[in-house]
Coordinates of C-alpha atoms in Angstrom, one line a residue:
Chain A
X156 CA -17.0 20.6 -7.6
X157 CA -19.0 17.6 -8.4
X158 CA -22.5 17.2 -8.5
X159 CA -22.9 14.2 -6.8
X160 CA -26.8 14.4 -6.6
X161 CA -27.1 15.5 -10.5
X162 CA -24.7 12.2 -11.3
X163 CA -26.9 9.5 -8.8
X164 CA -30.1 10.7 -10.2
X165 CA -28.8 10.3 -13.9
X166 CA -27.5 6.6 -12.5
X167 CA -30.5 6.4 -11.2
X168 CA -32.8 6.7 -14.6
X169 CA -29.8 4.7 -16.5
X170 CA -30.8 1.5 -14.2
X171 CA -34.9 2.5 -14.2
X172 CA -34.8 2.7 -17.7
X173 CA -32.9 -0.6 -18.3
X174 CA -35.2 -2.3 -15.5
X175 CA -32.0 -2.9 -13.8
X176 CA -32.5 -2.0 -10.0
X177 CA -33.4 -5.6 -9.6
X178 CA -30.0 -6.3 -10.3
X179 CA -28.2 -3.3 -8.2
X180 CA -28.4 -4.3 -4.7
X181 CA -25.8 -3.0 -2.3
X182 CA -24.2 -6.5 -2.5
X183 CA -24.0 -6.3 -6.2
X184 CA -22.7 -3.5 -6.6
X185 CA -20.0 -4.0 -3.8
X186 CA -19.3 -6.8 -6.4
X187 CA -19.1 -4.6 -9.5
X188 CA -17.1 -2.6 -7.5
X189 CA -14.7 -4.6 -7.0
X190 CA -14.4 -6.4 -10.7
X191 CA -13.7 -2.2 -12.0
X192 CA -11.1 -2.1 -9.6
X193 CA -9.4 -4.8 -10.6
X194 CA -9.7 -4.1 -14.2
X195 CA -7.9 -0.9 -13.1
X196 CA -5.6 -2.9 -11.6
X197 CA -5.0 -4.8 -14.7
X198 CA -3.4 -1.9 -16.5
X199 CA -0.8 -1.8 -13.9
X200 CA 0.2 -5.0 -13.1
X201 CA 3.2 -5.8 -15.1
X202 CA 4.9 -2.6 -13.9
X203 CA 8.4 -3.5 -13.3
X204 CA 12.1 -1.4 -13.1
X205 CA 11.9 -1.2 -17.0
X206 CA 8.4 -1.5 -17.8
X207 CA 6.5 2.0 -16.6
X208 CA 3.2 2.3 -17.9
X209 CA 3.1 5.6 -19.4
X210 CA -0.1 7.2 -18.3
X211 CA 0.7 9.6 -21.0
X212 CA 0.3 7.3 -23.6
X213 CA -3.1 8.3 -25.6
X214 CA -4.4 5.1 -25.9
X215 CA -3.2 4.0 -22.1
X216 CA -5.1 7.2 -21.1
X217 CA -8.4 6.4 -22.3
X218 CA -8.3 3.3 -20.7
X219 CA -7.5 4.3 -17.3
X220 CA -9.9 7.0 -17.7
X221 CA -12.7 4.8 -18.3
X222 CA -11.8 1.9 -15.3
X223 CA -11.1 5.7 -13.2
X224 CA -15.4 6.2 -14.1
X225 CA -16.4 3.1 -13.7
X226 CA -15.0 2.7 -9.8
X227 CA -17.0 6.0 -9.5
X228 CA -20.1 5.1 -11.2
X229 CA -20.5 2.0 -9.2
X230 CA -19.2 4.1 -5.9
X231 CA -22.2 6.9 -6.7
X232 CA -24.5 4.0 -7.3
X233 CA -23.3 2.6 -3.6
X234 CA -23.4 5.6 -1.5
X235 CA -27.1 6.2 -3.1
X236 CA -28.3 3.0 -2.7
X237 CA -27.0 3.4 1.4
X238 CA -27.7 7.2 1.6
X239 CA -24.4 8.2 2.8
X240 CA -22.8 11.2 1.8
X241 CA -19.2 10.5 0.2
X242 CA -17.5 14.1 1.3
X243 CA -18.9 13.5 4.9
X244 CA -17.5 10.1 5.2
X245 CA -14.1 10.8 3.6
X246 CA -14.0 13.7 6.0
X247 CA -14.6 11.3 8.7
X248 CA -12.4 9.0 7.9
X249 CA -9.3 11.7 7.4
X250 CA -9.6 12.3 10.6
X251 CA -9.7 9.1 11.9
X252 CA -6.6 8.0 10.2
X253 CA -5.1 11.5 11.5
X254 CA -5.2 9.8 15.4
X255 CA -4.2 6.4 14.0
X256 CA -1.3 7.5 12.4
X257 CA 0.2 10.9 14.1
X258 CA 2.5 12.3 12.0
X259 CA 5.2 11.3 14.3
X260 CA 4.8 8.0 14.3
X261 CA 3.9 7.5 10.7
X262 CA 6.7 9.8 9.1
X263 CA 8.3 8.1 6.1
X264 CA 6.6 4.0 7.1
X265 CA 4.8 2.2 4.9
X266 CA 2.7 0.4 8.0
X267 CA -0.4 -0.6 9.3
X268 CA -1.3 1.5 12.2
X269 CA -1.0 -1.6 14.2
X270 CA 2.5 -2.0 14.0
X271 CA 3.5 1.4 14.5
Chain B
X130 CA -22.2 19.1 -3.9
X131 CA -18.3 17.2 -3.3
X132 CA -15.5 19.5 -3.0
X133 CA -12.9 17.3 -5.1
X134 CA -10.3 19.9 -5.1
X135 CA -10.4 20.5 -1.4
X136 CA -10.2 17.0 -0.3
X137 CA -7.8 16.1 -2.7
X138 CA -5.7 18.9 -1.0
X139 CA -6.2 17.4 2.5
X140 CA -5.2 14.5 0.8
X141 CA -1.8 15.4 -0.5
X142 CA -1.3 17.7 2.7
X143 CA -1.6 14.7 4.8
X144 CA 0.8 12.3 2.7
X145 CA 3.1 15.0 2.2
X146 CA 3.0 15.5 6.3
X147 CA 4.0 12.0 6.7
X148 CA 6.8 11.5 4.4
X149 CA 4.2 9.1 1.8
X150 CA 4.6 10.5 -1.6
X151 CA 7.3 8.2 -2.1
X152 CA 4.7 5.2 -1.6
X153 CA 1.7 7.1 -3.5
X154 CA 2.3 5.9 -7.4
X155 CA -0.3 5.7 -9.2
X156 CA 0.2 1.6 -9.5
X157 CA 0.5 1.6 -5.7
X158 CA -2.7 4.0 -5.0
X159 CA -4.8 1.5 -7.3
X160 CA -3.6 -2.0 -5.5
X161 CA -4.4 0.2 -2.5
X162 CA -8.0 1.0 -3.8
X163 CA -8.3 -3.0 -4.8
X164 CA -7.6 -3.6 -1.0
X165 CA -10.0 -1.4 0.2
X166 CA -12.7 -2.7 -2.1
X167 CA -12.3 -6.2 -0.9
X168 CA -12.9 -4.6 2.5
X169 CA -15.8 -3.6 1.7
X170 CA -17.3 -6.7 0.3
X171 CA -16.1 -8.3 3.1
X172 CA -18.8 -7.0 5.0
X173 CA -21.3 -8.6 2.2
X174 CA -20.1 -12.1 1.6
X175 CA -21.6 -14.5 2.9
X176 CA -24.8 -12.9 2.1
X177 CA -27.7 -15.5 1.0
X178 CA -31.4 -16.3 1.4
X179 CA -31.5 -16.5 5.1
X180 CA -28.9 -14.0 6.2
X181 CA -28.8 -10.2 4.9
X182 CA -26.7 -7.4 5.8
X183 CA -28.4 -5.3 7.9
X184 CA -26.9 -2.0 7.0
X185 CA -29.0 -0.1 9.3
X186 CA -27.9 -2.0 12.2
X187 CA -25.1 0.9 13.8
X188 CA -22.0 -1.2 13.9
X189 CA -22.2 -2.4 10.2
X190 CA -23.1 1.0 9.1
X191 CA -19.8 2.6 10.9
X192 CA -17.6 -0.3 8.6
X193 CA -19.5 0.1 5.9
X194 CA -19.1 3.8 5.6
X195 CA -15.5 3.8 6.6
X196 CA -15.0 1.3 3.6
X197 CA -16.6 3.2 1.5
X198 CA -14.6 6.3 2.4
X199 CA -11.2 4.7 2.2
X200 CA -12.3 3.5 -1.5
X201 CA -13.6 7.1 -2.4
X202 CA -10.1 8.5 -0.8
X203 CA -7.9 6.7 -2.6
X204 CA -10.1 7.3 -5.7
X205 CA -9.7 11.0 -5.1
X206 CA -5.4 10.3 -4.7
X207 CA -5.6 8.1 -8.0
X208 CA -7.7 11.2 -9.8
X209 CA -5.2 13.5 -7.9
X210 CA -1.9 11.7 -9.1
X211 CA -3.3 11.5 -13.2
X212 CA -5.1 14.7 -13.2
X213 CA -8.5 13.0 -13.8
X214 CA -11.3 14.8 -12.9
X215 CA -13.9 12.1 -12.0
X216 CA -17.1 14.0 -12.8
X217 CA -15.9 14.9 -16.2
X218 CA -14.9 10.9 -16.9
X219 CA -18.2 9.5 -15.4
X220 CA -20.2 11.1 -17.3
X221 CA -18.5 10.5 -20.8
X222 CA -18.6 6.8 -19.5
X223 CA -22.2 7.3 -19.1
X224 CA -22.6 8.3 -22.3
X225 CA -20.6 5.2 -23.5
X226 CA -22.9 3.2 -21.9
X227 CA -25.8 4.5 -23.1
X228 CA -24.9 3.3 -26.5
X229 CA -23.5 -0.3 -25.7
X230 CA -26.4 -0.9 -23.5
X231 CA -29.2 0.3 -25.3
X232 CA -33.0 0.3 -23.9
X233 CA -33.9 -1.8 -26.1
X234 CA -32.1 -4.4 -26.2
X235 CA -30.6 -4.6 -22.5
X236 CA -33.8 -4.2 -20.7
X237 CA -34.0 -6.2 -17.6
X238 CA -31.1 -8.0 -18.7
X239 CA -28.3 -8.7 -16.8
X240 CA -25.5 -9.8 -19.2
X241 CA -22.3 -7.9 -20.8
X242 CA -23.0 -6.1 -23.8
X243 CA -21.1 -8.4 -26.0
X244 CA -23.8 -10.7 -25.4
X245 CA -26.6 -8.1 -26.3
Chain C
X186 CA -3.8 -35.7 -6.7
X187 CA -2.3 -32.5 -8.3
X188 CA 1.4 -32.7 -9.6
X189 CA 2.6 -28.6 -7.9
X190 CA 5.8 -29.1 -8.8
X191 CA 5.3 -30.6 -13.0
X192 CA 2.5 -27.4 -12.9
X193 CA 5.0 -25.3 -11.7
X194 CA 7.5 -26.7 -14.0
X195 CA 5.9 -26.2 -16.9
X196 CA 4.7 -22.4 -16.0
X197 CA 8.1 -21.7 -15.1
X198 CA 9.3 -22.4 -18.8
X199 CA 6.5 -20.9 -20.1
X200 CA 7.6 -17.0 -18.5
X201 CA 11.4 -18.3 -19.7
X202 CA 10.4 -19.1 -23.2
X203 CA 8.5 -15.5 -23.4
X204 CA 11.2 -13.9 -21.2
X205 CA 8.5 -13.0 -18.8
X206 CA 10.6 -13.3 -15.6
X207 CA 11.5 -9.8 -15.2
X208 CA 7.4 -8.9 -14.9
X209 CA 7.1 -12.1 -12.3
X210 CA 7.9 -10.3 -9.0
X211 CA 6.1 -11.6 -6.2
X212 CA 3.8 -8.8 -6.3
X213 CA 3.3 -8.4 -9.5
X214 CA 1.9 -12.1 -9.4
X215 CA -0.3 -11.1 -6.8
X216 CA -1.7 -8.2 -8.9
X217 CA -2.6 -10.2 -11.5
X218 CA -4.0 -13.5 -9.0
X219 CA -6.5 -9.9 -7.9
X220 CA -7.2 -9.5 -11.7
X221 CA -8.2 -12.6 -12.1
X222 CA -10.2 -12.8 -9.0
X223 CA -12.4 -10.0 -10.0
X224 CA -12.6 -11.3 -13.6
X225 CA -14.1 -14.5 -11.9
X226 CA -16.5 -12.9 -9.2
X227 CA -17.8 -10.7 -12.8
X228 CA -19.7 -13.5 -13.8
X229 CA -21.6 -14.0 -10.7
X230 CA -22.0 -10.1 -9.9
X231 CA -25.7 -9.5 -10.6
X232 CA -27.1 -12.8 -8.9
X233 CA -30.4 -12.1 -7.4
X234 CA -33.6 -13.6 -6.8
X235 CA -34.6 -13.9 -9.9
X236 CA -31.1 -14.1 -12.1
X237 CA -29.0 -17.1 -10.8
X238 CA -26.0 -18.1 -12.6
X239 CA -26.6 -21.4 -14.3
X240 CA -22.9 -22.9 -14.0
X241 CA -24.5 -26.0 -16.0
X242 CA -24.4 -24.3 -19.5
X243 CA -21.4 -25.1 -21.3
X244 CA -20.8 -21.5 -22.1
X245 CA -20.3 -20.2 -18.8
X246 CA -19.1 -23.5 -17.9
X247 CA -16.2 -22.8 -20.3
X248 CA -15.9 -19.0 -18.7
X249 CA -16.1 -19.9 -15.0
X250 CA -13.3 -23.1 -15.6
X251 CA -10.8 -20.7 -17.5
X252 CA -11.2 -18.4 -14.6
X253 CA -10.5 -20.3 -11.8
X254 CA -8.1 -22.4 -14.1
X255 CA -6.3 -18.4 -14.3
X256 CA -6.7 -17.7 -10.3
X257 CA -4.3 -21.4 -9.9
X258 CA -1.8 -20.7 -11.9
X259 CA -0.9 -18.0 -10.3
X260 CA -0.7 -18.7 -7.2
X261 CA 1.5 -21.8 -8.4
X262 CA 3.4 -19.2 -9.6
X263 CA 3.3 -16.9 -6.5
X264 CA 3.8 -20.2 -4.1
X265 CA 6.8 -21.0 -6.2
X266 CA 8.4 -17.8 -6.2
X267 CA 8.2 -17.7 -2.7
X268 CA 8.8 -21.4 -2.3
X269 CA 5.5 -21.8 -0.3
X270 CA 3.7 -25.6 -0.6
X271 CA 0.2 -24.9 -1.2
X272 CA -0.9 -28.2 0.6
X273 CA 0.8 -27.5 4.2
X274 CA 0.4 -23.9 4.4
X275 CA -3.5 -24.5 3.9
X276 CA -3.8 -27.6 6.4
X277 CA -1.5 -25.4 8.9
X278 CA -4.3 -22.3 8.4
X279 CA -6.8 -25.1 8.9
X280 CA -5.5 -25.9 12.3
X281 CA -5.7 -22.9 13.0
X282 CA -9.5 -21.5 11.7
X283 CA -10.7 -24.8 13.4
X284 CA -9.2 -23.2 16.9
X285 CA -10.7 -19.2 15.7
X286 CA -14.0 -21.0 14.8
X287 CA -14.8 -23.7 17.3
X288 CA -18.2 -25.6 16.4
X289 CA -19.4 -24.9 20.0
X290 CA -19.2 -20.8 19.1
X291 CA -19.8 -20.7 15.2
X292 CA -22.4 -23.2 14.6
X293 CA -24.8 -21.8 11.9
X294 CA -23.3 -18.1 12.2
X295 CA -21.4 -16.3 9.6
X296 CA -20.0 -13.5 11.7
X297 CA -15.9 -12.9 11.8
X298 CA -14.2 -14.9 15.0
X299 CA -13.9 -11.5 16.7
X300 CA -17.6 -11.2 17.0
X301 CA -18.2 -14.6 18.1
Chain D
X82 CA 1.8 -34.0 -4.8
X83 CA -1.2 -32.4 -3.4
X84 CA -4.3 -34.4 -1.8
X85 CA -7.0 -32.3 -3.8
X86 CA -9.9 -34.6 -2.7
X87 CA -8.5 -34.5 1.2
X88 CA -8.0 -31.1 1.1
X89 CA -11.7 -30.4 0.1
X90 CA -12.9 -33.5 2.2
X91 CA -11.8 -31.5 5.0
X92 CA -12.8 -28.3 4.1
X93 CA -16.3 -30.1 3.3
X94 CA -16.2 -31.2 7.1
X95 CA -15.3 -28.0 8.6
X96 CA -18.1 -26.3 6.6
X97 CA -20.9 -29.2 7.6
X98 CA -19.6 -29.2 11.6
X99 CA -20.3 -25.2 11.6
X100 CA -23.3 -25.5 9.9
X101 CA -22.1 -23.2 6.9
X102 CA -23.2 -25.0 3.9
X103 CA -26.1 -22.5 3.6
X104 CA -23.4 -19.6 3.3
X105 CA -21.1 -21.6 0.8
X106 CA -23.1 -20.6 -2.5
X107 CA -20.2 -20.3 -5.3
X108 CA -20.9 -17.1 -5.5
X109 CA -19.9 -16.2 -2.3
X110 CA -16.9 -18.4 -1.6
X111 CA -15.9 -16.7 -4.9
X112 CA -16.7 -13.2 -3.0
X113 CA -14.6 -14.3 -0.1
X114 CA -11.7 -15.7 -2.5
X115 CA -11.8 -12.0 -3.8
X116 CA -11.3 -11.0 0.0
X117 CA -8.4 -13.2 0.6
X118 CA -6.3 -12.0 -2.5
X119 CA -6.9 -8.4 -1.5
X120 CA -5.7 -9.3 2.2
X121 CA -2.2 -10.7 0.5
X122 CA -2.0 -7.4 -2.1
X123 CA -2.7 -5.7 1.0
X124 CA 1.2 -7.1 2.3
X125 CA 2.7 -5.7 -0.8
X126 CA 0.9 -2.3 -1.7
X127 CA 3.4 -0.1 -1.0
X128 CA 6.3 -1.9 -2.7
X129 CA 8.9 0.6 -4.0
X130 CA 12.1 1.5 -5.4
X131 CA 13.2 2.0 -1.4
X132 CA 10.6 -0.1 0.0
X133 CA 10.6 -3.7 -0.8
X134 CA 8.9 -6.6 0.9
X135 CA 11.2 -8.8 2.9
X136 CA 9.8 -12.1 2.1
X137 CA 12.5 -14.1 4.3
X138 CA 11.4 -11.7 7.3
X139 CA 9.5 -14.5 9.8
X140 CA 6.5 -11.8 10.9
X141 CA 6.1 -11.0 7.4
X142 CA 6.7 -14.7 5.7
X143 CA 3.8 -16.3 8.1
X144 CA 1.9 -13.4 7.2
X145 CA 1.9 -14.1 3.4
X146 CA 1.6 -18.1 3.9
X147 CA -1.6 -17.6 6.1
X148 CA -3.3 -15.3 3.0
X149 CA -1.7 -18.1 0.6
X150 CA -3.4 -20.3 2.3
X151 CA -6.5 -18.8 2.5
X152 CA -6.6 -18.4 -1.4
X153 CA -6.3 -21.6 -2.2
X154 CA -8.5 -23.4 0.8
X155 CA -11.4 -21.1 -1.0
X156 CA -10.0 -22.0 -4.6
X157 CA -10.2 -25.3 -3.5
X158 CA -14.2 -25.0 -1.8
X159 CA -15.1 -23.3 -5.1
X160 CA -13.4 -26.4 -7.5
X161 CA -15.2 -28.6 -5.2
X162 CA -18.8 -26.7 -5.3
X163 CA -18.9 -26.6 -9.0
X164 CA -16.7 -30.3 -9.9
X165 CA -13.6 -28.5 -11.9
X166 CA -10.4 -30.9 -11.5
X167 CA -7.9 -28.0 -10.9
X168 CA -4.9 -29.8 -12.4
X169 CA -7.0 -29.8 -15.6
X170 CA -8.4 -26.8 -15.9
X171 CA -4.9 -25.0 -15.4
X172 CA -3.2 -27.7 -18.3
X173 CA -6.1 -26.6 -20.7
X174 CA -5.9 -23.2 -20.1
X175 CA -1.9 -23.3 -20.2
X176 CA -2.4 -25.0 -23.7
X177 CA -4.6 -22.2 -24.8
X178 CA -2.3 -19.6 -23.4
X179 CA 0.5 -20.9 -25.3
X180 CA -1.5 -20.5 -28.6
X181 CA -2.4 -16.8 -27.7
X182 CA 1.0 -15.9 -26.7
X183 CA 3.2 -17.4 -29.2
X184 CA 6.9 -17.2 -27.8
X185 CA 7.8 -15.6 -31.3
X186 CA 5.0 -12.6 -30.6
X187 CA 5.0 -12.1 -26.8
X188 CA 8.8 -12.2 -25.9
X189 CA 9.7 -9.7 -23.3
X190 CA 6.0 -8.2 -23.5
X191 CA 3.9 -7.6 -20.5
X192 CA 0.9 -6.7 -22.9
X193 CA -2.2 -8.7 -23.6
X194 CA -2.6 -10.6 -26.2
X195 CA -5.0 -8.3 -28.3
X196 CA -2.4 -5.9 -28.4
X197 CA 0.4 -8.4 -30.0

């Protein structure tokens, strides 16, 4: 389980206590958002038929580990700054995709819904 | 309180219904996660003096919570696929944070702390 | 004027001389044009009110060129792997934004042509 | 060759006609290149062993020109907002490149340079 509430109110003195909610509107952190993800991305790129990152790799680990927490931190941040409610919206959204893309159709296609 | 494990079984349930393991390597969850972030900030970016998001406006608040879930589900997949657990990494990048970016010397500062 | 083709001559040597080809796959290239991206938007992430990026200090100057200087390279890369010119393709999507966004319908509004 | 200052006297045009200036802060036409390069990873996310991305396929080529496109039309806005030559910028940062990946070091490496 997480704790999402216990986590956004610790993100929440981290930025008070740094004077930083000026900074960390939902825009911004959108932003930030996206820069984490990329520098997930980053770890990845190169990945090629002989060149697997090995996630296995102590040193790899740590890394991905940290870009893993920092998409989160920044997602927390989000979802408190808009008061929605990550588990509710992911449920949502499952079952959304679930009607766009019946198993049926979908089975073993890597497609948009649209061209189903 | 966010029932990781739970969704994260819907999750593989609902790839594994449709054939999509094959697609769902970590390196292709992550570009998918990168996608889905630029989604989001879509809905932010031409943001300036004279013309802000209205995020309580009904229409933007649907996209912007489906955005946000698709980032959080494929956040769960990546998690899922490297046997991360997110709370655990957020909060020792927390704690990381706490010492590059002390009090002190990052208050209301909004720079990297190599720069501090 | 900008010489594409000496540009794309001279990058092309420069993944031969470091036998870099076999990490150069069209996608691959577009991971890392993401990577850099995000590295770019990261120094405008926390603009506000009162924190606006001054572009005109030679330190960020420096940051801000190498970045975008990183974002064109490759997608000289990426137009030269798929033997795309950069020129035509953009005047051809030109033509075409000019017919999605007439000046009648968009004028002053920073909405997506379906909501126009 | 490409027409750099006809390009962006173009793009300067379509942006005063529609009244857009006021949304064309480099910050955000960085935001919106950010969007664009996730719309063209978005075409090759699920790239695998038995998945590849026909390139020569017409539906899919036109595709990938129109989010090239876009790439570089908001590269270009951007090089014009804050006066960086393009064709420079890339030659200086190729130079510099060349210097932190020496072909002796980096050959057949997909690592950054810190880790040479």
């Amino acid at each position: 389980m997480i704790d999402e509430q216990k986590l956004q109110q610790i993100l929440r003195d981290f930025a008070n206590d740094r004077d930083w909610e000026q900074f960390h509107s939902p825009r911004n952190l959108i932003s930030a958002l996206n820069v984490e993800a990329g520098e997930l991305l980053e770890l990845f790129q190169w990945e090629s038929a002989n060149h697997v990152v090995d996630v296995n790799d102590p040193q790899t680990r740590e890394k991905v580990e940290e870009e893993i927490a920092d998409v989160f931190i920044y997602l927390l941040r989000i979802a408190d700054k808009l008061d929605v409610q990550l588990e509710d919206v992911a449920l949502a959204k499952i079952k959304k995709n679930a009607e766009k893309y019946s198993v049926e159709k979908s089975k073993g296609k890597a497609v948009k819904y649209t061209e189903l």
